């Protein structure tokens, strides 16, 4: 470490060119005289050369939105686990018979042709 510092002490920095300031001033004036870049070029340079501090809140908000939408989609596709009560075979058979009986009653009502549809003279039956 001491040898490194001793070597750095002997190093001489080169002197800048005597026309450095004039050349820099000319280049600055040339850049200022150029036409401004288009909006796409300004956006590209802003994205390439900035520190990213301006985009951090937008990126955090976008990531939060993606996580919320992704979590909602996963919850919607998988559904929440609910236990469906298991019914016995006897109960299922009775439900099928009940549905068949209701269907037969409906068919009987549709096929009855002997009674008129609207009989206002007949007394109501109880």
Short mmCIF file of C-alpha atoms in Angstrom, two decimals:
data_model
loop_
_atom_site.label_atom_id
_atom_site.label_comp_id
_atom_site.label_asym_id
_atom_site.label_seq_id
_atom_site.Cartn_x
_atom_site.Cartn_y
_atom_site.Cartn_z
CA UNK A 1 0.00 0.00 0.00
CA UNK A 2 2.85 2.35 0.84
CA UNK A 3 4.50 1.57 -2.50
CA UNK A 4 1.29 2.46 -4.32
CA UNK A 5 1.03 5.80 -2.54
CA UNK A 6 4.71 6.52 -3.23
CA UNK A 7 4.14 5.83 -6.93
CA UNK A 8 1.08 8.13 -6.95
CA UNK A 9 3.16 10.88 -5.34
CA UNK A 10 5.68 10.75 -8.20
CA UNK A 11 3.00 10.84 -10.91
CA UNK A 12 2.60 14.16 -12.68
CA UNK A 13 -0.81 15.04 -14.19
CA UNK A 14 -0.55 16.32 -17.78
CA UNK A 15 -1.25 19.98 -18.29
CA UNK A 16 -4.36 20.84 -20.33
CA UNK A 17 -3.95 22.35 -23.76
CA UNK A 18 -3.56 26.15 -23.70
CA UNK A 19 -6.60 26.42 -26.02
CA UNK A 20 -8.84 24.13 -23.97
CA UNK A 21 -11.14 26.90 -22.71
CA UNK A 22 -11.55 28.45 -26.17
CA UNK A 23 -12.32 25.08 -27.79
CA UNK A 24 -14.86 24.27 -25.07
CA UNK A 25 -16.59 27.66 -25.53
CA UNK A 26 -16.80 27.11 -29.32
CA UNK A 27 -18.29 23.64 -28.89
CA UNK A 28 -20.85 24.93 -26.36
CA UNK A 29 -21.93 27.70 -28.75
CA UNK A 30 -22.29 25.15 -31.58
CA UNK A 31 -24.48 22.90 -29.44
CA UNK A 32 -26.65 25.83 -28.39
CA UNK A 33 -27.07 26.91 -32.00
CA UNK A 34 -28.30 23.47 -33.10
CA UNK A 35 -32.01 22.92 -33.63
CA UNK A 36 -33.67 21.28 -30.63
CA UNK A 37 -34.08 17.52 -30.89
CA UNK A 38 -37.51 16.05 -31.52
CA UNK A 39 -39.64 14.83 -28.65
CA UNK A 40 -38.72 11.20 -29.31
CA UNK A 41 -35.00 12.01 -29.17
CA UNK A 42 -35.48 14.04 -25.97
CA UNK A 43 -37.43 11.17 -24.41
CA UNK A 44 -34.74 8.68 -25.46
CA UNK A 45 -31.94 10.80 -24.01
CA UNK A 46 -33.91 11.40 -20.83
CA UNK A 47 -34.42 7.65 -20.36
CA UNK A 48 -30.80 6.81 -21.20
CA UNK A 49 -29.02 9.50 -19.18
CA UNK A 50 -31.14 10.13 -16.10
CA UNK A 51 -30.69 8.55 -12.68
CA UNK A 52 -34.15 7.00 -12.63
CA UNK A 53 -35.30 8.92 -9.57
CA UNK A 54 -38.19 10.48 -11.50
CA UNK A 55 -39.45 7.13 -12.74
CA UNK A 56 -39.32 5.25 -9.45
CA UNK A 57 -42.80 6.26 -8.19
CA UNK A 58 -44.37 5.45 -11.56
CA UNK A 59 -42.61 2.09 -11.71
CA UNK A 60 -43.66 1.26 -8.14
CA UNK A 61 -47.28 2.15 -8.91
CA UNK A 62 -47.24 0.12 -12.11
CA UNK A 63 -45.75 -2.88 -10.33
CA UNK A 64 -48.40 -2.62 -7.59
CA UNK A 65 -51.14 -2.51 -10.23
CA UNK A 66 -49.70 -5.56 -12.00
CA UNK A 67 -49.54 -7.46 -8.71
CA UNK A 68 -53.14 -6.56 -7.85
CA UNK A 69 -54.45 -7.55 -11.27
CA UNK A 70 -52.40 -10.73 -11.31
CA UNK A 71 -53.54 -11.71 -7.82
CA UNK A 72 -57.15 -10.99 -8.71
CA UNK A 73 -56.90 -13.05 -11.87
CA UNK A 74 -55.36 -15.97 -10.02
CA UNK A 75 -58.03 -15.77 -7.31
CA UNK A 76 -60.73 -15.64 -9.99
CA UNK A 77 -59.38 -18.63 -11.94
CA UNK A 78 -58.69 -20.86 -8.99
CA UNK A 79 -61.63 -19.73 -6.90
CA UNK A 80 -61.63 -19.90 -3.18
CA UNK A 81 -61.83 -23.42 -1.85
CA UNK A 82 -65.31 -24.16 -0.62
CA UNK A 83 -66.42 -27.49 0.56
CA UNK A 84 -69.47 -28.75 -1.25
CA UNK A 85 -71.66 -30.93 0.88
CA UNK A 86 -71.69 -34.48 -0.36
CA UNK A 87 -75.17 -35.88 -0.87
CA UNK A 88 -75.92 -39.54 -0.63
CA UNK A 89 -77.13 -41.59 -3.57
CA UNK A 90 -80.60 -41.92 -2.03
CA UNK A 91 -81.00 -38.13 -1.81
CA UNK A 92 -79.83 -37.72 -5.41
CA UNK A 93 -82.32 -40.35 -6.58
CA UNK A 94 -85.15 -38.59 -4.73
CA UNK A 95 -84.17 -35.25 -6.30
CA UNK A 96 -84.21 -36.81 -9.77
CA UNK A 97 -87.66 -38.34 -9.13
CA UNK A 98 -88.96 -35.00 -7.87
CA UNK A 99 -87.73 -33.27 -11.02
CA UNK A 100 -89.31 -35.96 -13.17
CA UNK A 101 -92.61 -35.61 -11.28
CA UNK A 102 -92.56 -31.83 -11.79
CA UNK A 103 -91.87 -32.31 -15.49
CA UNK A 104 -94.78 -34.79 -15.79
CA UNK A 105 -97.15 -32.39 -14.00
CA UNK A 106 -96.16 -29.59 -16.35
CA UNK A 107 -96.73 -31.81 -19.37
CA UNK A 108 -100.15 -32.85 -18.02
CA UNK A 109 -101.13 -29.20 -17.63
CA UNK A 110 -100.06 -28.42 -21.17
CA UNK A 111 -101.93 -31.39 -22.64
CA UNK A 112 -105.25 -30.70 -20.91
CA UNK A 113 -107.67 -29.56 -23.59
CA UNK A 114 -110.94 -30.14 -21.81
CA UNK A 115 -110.96 -26.97 -19.66
CA UNK A 116 -111.13 -23.50 -21.27
CA UNK A 117 -108.20 -21.17 -20.59
CA UNK A 118 -110.24 -18.27 -19.17
CA UNK A 119 -113.68 -19.08 -17.78
CA UNK A 120 -115.00 -16.08 -15.89
CA UNK A 121 -118.50 -17.60 -15.35
CA UNK A 122 -117.31 -20.60 -13.42
CA UNK A 123 -117.20 -20.26 -9.63
CA UNK A 124 -113.73 -20.34 -8.15
CA UNK A 125 -112.79 -23.63 -6.56
CA UNK A 126 -110.94 -23.86 -3.31
#
